[in-house]
CSV table of C-alpha atoms in Angstrom, one decimal:
chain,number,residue,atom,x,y,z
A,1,UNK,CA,-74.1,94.7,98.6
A,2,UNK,CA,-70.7,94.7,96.2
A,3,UNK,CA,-69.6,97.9,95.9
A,4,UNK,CA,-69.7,99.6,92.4
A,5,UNK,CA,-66.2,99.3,92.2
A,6,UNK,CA,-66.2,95.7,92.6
A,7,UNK,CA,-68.6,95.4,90.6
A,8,UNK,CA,-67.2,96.7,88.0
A,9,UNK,CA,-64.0,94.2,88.5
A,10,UNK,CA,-66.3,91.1,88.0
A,11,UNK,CA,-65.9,90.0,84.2
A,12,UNK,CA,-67.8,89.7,81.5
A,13,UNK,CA,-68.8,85.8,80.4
A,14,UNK,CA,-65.5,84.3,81.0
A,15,UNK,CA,-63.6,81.9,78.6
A,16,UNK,CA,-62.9,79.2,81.1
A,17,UNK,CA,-66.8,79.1,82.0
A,18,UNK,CA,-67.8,79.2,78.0
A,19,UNK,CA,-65.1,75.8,77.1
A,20,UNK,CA,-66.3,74.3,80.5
A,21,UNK,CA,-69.7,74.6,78.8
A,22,UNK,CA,-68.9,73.8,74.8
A,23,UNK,CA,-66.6,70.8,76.0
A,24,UNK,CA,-69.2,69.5,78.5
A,25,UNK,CA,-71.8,70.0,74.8
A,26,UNK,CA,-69.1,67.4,73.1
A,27,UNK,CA,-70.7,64.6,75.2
A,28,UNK,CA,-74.3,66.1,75.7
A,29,UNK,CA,-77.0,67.6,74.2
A,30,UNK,CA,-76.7,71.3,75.1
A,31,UNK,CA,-79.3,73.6,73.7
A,32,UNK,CA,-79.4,77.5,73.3
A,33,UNK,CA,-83.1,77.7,74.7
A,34,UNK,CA,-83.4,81.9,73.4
A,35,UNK,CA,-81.6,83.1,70.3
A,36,UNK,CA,-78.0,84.2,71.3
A,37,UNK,CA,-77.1,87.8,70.7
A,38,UNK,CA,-73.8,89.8,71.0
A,39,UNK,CA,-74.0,93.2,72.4
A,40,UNK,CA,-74.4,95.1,69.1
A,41,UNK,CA,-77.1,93.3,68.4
A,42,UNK,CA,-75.6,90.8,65.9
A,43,UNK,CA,-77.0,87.2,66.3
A,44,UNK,CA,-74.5,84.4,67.1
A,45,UNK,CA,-76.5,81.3,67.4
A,46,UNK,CA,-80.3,81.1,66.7
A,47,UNK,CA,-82.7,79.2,69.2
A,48,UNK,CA,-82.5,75.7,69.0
A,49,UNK,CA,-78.6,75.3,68.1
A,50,UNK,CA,-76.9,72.5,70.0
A,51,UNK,CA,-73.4,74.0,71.4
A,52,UNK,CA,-70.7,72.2,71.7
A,53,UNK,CA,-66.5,73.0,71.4
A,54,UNK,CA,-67.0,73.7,67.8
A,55,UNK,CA,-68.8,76.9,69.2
A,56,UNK,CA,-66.2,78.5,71.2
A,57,UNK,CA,-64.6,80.6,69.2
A,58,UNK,CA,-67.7,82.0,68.5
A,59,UNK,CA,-69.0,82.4,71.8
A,60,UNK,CA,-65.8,84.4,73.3
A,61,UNK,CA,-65.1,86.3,70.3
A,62,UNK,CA,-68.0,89.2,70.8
A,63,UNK,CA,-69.3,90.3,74.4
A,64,UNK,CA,-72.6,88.9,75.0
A,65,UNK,CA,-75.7,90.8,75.4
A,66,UNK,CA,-77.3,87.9,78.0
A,67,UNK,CA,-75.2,85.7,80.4
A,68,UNK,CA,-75.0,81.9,78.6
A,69,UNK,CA,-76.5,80.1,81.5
A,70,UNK,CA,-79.5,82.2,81.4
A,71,UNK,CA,-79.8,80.9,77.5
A,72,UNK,CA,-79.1,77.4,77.7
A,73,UNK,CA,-80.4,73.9,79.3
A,74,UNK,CA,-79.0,70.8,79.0
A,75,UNK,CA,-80.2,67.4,79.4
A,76,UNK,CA,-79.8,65.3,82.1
A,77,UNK,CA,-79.1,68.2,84.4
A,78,UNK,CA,-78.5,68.6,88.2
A,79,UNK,CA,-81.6,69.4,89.2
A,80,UNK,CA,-83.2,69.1,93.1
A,81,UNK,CA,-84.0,65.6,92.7
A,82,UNK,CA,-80.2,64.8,91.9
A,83,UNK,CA,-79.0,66.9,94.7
A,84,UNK,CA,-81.3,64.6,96.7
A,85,UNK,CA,-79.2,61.6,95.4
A,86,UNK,CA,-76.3,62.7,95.1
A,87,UNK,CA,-76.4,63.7,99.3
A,88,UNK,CA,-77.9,60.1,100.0
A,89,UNK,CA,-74.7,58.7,97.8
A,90,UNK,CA,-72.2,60.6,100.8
A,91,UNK,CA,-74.4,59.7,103.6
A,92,UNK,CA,-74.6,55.8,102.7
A,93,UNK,CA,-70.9,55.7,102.3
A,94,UNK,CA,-69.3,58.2,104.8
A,95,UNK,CA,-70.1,57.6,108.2
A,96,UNK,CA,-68.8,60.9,109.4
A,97,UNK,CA,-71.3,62.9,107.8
A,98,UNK,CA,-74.3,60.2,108.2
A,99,UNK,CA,-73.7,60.6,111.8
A,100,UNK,CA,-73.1,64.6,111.7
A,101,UNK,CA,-76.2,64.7,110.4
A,102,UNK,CA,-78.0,62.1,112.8
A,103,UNK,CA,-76.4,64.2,115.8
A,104,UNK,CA,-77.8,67.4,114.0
A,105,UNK,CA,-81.5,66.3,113.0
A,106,UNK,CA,-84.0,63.7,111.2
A,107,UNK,CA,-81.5,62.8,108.4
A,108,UNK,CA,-84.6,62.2,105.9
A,109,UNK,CA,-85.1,66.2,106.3
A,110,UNK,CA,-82.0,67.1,104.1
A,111,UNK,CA,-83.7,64.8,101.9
A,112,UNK,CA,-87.1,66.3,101.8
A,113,UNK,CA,-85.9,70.0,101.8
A,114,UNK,CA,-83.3,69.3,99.0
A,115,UNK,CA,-86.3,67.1,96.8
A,116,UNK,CA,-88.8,70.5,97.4
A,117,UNK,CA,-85.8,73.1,96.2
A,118,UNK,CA,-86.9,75.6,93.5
A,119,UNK,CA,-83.9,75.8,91.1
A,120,UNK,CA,-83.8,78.2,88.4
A,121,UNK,CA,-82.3,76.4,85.0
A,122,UNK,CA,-79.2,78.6,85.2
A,123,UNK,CA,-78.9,76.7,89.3
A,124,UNK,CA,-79.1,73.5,86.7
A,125,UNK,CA,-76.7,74.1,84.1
A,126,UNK,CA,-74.2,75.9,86.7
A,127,UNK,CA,-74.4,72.6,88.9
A,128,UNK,CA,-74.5,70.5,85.3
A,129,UNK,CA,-71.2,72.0,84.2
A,130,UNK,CA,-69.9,71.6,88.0
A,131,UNK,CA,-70.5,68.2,88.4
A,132,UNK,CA,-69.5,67.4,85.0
A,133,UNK,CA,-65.9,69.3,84.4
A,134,UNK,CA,-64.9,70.4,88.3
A,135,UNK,CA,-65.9,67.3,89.9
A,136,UNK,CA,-63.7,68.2,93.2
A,137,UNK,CA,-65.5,71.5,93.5
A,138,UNK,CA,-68.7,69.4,93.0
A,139,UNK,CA,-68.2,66.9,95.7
A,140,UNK,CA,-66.8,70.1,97.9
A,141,UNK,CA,-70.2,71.6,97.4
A,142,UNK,CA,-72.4,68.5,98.3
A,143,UNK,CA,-70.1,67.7,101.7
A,144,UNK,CA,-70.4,71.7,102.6
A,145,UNK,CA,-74.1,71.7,102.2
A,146,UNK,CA,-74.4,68.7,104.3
A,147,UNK,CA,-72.2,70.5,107.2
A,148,UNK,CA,-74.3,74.1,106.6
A,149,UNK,CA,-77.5,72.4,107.0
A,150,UNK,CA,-76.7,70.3,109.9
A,151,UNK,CA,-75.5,72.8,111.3
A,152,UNK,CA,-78.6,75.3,111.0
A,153,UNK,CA,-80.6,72.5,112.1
A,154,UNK,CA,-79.1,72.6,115.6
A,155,UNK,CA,-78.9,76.6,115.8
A,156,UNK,CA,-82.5,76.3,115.3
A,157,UNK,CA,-82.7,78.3,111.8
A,158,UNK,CA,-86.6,78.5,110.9
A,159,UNK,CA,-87.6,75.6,108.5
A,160,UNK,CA,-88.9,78.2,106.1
A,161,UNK,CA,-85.0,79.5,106.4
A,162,UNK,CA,-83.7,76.3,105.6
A,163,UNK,CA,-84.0,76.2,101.4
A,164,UNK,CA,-81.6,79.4,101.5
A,165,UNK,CA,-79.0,77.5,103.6
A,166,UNK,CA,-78.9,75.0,100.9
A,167,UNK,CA,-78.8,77.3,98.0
A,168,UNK,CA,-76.1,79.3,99.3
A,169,UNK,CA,-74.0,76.3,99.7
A,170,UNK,CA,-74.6,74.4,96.8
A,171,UNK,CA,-73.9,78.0,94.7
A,172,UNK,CA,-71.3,79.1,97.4
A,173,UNK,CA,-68.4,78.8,94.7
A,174,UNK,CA,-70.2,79.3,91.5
A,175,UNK,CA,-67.9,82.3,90.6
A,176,UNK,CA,-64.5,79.9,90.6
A,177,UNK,CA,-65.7,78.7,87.6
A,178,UNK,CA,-64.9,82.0,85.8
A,179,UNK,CA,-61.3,81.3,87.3
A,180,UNK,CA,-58.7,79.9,85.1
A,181,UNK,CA,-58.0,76.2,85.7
A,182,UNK,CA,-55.2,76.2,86.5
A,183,UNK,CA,-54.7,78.7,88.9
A,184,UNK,CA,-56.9,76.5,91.1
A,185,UNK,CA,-54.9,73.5,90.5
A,186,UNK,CA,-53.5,73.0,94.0
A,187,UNK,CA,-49.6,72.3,92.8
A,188,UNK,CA,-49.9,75.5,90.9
A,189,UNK,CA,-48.3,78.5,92.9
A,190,UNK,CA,-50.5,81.5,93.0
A,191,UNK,CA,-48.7,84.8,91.9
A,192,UNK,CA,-50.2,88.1,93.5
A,193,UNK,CA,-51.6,88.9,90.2
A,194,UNK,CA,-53.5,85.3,89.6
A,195,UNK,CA,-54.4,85.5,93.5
A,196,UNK,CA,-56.6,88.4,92.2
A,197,UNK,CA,-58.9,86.6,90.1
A,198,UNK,CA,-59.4,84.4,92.8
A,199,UNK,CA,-60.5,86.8,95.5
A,200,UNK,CA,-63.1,88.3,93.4
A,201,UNK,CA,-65.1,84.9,92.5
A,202,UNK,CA,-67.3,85.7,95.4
A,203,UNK,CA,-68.3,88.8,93.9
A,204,UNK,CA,-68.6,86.9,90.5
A,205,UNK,CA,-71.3,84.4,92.3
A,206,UNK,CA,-73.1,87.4,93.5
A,207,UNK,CA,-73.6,89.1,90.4
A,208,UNK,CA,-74.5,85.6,89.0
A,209,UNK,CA,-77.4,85.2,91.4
A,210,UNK,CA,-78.3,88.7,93.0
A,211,UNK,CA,-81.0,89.0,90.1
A,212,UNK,CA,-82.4,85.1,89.5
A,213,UNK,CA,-86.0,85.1,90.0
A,214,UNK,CA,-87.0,83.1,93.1
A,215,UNK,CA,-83.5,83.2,94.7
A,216,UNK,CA,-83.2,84.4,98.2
A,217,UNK,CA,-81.6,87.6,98.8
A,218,UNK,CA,-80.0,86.1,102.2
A,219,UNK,CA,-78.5,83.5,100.0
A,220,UNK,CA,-76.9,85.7,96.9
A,221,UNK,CA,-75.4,88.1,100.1
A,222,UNK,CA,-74.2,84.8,101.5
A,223,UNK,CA,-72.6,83.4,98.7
A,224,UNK,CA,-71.1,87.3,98.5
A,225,UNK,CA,-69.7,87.4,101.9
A,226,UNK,CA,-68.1,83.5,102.5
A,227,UNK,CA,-64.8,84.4,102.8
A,228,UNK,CA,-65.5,87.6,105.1
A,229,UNK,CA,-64.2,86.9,108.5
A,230,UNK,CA,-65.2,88.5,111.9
A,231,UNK,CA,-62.1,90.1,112.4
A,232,UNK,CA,-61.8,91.5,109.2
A,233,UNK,CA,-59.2,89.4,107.1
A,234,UNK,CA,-61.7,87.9,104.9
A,235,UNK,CA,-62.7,89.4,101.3
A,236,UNK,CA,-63.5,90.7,99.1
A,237,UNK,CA,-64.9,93.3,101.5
A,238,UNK,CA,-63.0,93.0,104.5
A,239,UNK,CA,-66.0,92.8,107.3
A,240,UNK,CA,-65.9,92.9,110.8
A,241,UNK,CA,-68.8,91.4,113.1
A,242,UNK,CA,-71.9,92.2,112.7
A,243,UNK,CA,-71.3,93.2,109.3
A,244,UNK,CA,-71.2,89.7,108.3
A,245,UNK,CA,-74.9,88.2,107.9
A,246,UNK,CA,-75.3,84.5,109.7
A,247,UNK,CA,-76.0,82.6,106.8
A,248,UNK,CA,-72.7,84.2,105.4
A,249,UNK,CA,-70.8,82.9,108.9
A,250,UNK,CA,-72.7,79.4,108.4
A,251,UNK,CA,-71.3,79.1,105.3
A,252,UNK,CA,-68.2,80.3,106.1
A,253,UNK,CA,-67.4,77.8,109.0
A,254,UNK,CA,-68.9,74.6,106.5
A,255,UNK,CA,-66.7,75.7,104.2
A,256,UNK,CA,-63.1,75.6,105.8
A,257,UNK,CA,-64.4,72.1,107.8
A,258,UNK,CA,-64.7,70.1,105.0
A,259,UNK,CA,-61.5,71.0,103.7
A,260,UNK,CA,-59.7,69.6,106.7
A,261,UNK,CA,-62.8,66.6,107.4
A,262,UNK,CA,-61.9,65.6,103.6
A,263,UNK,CA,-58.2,64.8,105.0
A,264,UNK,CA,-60.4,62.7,108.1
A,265,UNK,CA,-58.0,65.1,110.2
A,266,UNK,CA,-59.8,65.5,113.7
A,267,UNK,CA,-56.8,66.8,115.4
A,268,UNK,CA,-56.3,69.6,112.3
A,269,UNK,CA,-59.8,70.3,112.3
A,270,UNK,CA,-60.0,71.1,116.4
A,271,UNK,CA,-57.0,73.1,116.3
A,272,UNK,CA,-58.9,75.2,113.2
A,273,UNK,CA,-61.4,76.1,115.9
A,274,UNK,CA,-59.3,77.0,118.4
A,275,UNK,CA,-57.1,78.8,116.5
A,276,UNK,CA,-59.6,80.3,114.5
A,277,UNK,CA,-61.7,81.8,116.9
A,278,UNK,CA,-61.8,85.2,116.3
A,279,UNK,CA,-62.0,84.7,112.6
A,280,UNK,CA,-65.3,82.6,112.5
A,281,UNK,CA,-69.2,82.8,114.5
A,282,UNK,CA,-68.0,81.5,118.1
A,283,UNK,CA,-71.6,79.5,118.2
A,284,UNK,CA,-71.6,78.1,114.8
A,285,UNK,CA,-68.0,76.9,116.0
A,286,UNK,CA,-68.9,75.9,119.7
A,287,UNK,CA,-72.1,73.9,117.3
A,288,UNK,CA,-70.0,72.2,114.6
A,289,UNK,CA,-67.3,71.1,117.4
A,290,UNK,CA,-70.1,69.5,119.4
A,291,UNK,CA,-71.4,67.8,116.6
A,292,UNK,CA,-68.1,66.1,115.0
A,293,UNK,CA,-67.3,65.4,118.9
A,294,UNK,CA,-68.9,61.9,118.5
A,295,UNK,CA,-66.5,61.5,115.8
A,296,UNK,CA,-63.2,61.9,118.1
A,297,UNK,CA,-62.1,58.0,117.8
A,298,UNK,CA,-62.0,57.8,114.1
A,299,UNK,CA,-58.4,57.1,112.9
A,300,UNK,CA,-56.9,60.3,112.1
A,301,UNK,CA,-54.0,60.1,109.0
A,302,UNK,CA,-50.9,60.0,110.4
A,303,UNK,CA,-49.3,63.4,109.6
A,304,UNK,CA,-45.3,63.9,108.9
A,305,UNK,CA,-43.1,62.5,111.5
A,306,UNK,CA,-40.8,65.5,110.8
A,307,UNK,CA,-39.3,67.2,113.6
A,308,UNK,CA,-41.2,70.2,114.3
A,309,UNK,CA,-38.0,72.1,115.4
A,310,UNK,CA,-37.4,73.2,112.0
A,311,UNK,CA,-41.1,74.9,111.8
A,312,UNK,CA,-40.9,76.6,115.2
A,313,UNK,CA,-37.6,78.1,114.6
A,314,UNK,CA,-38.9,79.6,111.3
A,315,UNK,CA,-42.7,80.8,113.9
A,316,UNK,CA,-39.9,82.6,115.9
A,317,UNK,CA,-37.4,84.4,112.9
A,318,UNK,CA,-41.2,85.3,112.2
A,319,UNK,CA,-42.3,87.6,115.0
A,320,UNK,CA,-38.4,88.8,115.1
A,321,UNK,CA,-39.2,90.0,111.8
A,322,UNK,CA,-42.1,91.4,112.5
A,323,UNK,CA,-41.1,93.5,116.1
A,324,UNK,CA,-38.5,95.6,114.0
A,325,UNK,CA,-40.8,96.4,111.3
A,326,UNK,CA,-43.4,97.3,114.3
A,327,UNK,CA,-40.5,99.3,115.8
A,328,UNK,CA,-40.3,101.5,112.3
A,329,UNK,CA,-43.7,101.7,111.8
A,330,UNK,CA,-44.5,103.0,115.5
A,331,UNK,CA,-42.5,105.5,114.6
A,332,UNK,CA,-44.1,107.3,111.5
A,333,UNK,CA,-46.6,110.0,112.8
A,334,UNK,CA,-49.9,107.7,112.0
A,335,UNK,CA,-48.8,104.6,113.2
A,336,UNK,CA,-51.0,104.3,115.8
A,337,UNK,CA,-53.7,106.3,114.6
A,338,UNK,CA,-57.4,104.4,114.6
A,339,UNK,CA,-58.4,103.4,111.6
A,340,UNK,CA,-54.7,103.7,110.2
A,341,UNK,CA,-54.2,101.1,106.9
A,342,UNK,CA,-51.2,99.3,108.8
A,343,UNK,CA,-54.1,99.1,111.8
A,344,UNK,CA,-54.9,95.5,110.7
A,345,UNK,CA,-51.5,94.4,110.5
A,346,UNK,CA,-50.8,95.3,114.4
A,347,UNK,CA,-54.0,93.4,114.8
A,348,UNK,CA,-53.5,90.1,113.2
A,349,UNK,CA,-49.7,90.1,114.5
A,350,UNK,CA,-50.6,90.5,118.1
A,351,UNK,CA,-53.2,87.6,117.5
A,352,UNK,CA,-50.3,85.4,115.7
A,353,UNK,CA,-48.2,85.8,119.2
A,354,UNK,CA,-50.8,85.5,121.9
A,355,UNK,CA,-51.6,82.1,119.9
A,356,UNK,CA,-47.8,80.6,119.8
A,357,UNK,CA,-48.0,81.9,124.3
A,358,UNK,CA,-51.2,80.1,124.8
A,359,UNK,CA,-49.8,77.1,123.4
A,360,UNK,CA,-47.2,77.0,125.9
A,361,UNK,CA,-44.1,78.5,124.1
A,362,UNK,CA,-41.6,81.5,124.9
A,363,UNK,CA,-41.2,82.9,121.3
A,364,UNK,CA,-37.6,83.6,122.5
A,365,UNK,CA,-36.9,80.0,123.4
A,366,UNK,CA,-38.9,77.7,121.3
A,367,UNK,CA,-36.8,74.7,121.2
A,368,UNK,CA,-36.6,74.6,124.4
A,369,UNK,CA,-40.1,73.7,125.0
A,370,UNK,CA,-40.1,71.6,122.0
A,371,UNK,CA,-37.3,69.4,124.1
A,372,UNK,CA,-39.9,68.9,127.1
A,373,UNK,CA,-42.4,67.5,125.0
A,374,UNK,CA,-39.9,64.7,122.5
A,375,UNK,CA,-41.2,61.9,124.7
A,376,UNK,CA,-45.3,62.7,124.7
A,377,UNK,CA,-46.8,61.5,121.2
A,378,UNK,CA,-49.8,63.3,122.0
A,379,UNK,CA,-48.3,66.4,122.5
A,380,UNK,CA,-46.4,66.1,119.3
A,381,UNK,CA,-49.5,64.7,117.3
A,382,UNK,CA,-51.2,68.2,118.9
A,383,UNK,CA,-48.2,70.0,118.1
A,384,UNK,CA,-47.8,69.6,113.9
A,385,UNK,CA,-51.7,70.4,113.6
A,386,UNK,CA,-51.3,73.3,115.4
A,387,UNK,CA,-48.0,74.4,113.3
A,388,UNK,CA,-50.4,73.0,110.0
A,389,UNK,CA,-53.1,75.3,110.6
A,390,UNK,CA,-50.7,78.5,111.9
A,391,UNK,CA,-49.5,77.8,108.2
A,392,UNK,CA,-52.8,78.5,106.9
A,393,UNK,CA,-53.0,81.4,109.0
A,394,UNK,CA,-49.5,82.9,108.4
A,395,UNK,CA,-50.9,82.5,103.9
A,396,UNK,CA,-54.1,84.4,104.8
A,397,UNK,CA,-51.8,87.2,106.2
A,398,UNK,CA,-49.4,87.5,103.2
A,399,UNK,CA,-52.9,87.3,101.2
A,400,UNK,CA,-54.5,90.2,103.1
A,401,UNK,CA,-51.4,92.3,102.5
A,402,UNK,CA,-51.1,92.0,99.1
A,403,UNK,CA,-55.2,92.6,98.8
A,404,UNK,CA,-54.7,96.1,101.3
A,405,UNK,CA,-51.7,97.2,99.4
A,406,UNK,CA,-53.0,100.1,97.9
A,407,UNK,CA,-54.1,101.5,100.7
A,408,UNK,CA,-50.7,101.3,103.1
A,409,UNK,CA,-50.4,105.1,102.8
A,410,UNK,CA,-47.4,105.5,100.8
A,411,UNK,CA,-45.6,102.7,102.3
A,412,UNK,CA,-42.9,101.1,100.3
A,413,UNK,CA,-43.5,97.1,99.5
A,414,UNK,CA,-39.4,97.1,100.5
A,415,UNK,CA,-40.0,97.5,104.0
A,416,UNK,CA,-42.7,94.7,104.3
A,417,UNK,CA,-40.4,92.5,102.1
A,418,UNK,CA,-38.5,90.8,105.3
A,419,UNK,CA,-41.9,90.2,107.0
A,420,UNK,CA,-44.0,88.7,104.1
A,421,UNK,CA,-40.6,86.4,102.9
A,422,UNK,CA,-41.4,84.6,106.3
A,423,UNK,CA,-45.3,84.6,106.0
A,424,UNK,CA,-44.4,82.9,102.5
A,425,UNK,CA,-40.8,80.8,103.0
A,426,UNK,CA,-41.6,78.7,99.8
A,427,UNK,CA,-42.2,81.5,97.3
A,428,UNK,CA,-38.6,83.2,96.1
């Protein structure tokens, strides 16, 4: 469960959600379906009143006494039957997830447990106003789902289980719609301060759905914990192991796959396995990799033919960096303490080297290696996905620091400045 604190950093009705929903009302009928009320009890919009952008102003200038999804329906809404469609639509047309899911189980069962899902109207208008005015984050959801339930179906998840794996992936990012546009626009570089809004949109889901009637608890906690990672460099609670509930690691694992499958990336999305292995469910992994295995000859997009000297010259300034900052924190008087705040860093720095010495190279002498491999394509083609997805690794660091910040006992943001300029060499 979200801790009170955390709770209390969720925020009200947002004002990105509200024009999502009046501007979506310009071009459909939306309806308040209960009278509208502010918190002191003064009546905004009666029952009945069609909502649209002229209403926005309205709607965000007094704190509401009822979240607006729980008041409204539209027509034409996402319901289960859509769902149903909209999953046969990918599965006609992408053979990647038609045969994911043939690997996995009867295709027509995604079909019949979708078609039988019990969605509250606030599911409906959430998924409405998804489909309609985040139509990225739409098609993410759909292509997750199909990857969570496949992948469920060959763990052997209880059919009676099965409605909750698709509920907490089709709600799995509900709360990024609370999230200022264009802070999730991907050319937009995230400042520490915008990054914050996005960490808590897990929590933001939660709160959405902890309390919908019907809605299973395992799927709210799920849609809580989908950025929690086994080793503890997830959010917004920072988990370790066991603390992190399957559905939750399902979830999880769907998630970051169809980010790299969306790019038909094989080689990026193998390497995110390997590398990622203490970060995600080792069987939901060993499971996913087995079934996309059949999918090994599809043509991967050819990545950038840049010379990756460049990129492990920067992998190696990196962990110079970081052994003299080690060598002054080892010696402050806690340093080594368990359960010290700078524990974590040790941890995920340590993991960052043994990675670049199981892929072959001396971290002293990287070109070196890089020289003895110029003539294997392979190799190369191997090479840039695993520097692509230590990128992705190297952000989550600079992310976690910035998120554990006030809790590095006293320790100046100066002396992590050197380190965290080369987890982030774009950002000056």
């Amino acid at each position: 469960m979200a801790s009170d604190m955390q709770l209390k950093d969720v925020p009200g009705e947002s004002p990105h959600f509200v024009r999502s929903v009046t501007e979506m009302g310009d071009a459909r009928d939306i309806i308040a379906s209960a009278d509208i009320y502010a918190s002191n009890g003064t009546k905004i919009l009666a029952k009945g009143a069609r909502i649209d952008s002229k209403q926005f102003e309205k709607l965000t200038r007094y704190k509401l006494s009822a979240p607006l999804d729980r008041v409204l329906s539209s027509d034409k809404a996402v319901d289960a039957a859509t769902l149903a469609i909209e999953f046969d639509r990918i599965l006609e047309h992408d053979t990647i997830y038609r045969r994911l899911l043939a690997r996995a189980c009867d295709p027509r069962q995604l079909k019949h447990c979708t078609a039988n899902l019990r969605l509250h109207s606030t599911i409906e208008l959430r998924l409405t106003v998804m489909a309609d005015k985040y139509k990225e984050m739409f098609e993410h959801t759909l292509r997750t789902a199909i990857i969570a339930f496949a992948c469920a179906q060959r763990m052997g998840v209880p059919a009676a289980d099965l409605p909750a794996v698709l509920l907490a992936s089709v709600c799995h990012d509900f709360g990024e719609m609370h999230t200022d546009p264009r802070i999730l626009d991907q050319a937009h570089q995230v400042t520490a301060e915008e990054r914050r809004f996005v960490h808590v949109h897990p929590v933001t889901g939660y709160v959405l759905l902890k309390d919908l009637p019907g809605f299973p608890a395992a799927a709210s906690k799920a849609v809580l914990q989908h950025h929690e990672r086994l080793d503890g460099s997830g959010y917004p609670h920072a988990l370790h192991g066991a603390q992190v509930d399957r559905l939750a690691r399902i979830v999880a694992a769907a998630d970051v796959s169809e980010t790299v499958l969306r790019r038909l990336d094989m080689k990026r999305l193998e390497m995110l396995y390997r590398i990622n292995k203490p970060r995600f469910d080792g069987d939901v992994l060993a499971i996913l990799r087995d079934l996309l295995q059949a999918q090994a000859g599809q043509p991967t997009e050819a990545g950038p033919a840049a010379d990756p000297s460049g990129r492990l010259n920067h992998l190696s300034e990196l962990l110079h960096a970081w052994f003299d900052l080690r060598a002054m924190l080892q010696q402050r008087p806690a340093a080594d303490a368990p359960g010290a705040p700078m524990e974590f860093l040790f941890e995920r720095m340590a993991s960052i080297r043994s990675l670049v010495l199981q892929a072959g190279f001396n971290p002293d002498d990287m070109t070196s290696m890089l020289a003895m491999m110029q003539d294997d394509p392979e190799v190369l083609a191997e090479l840039r996905a695993m520097l692509d997805e230590m990128d992705w690794l190297l952000a989550d660091l600079a992310n976690e620091i910035d998120r554990r910040l006030p809790e590095l006992d006293g320790l100046s943001q100066g002396a992590l400045k050197d380190l965290m300029q080369h987890l982030r060499p774009d950002v000056h």
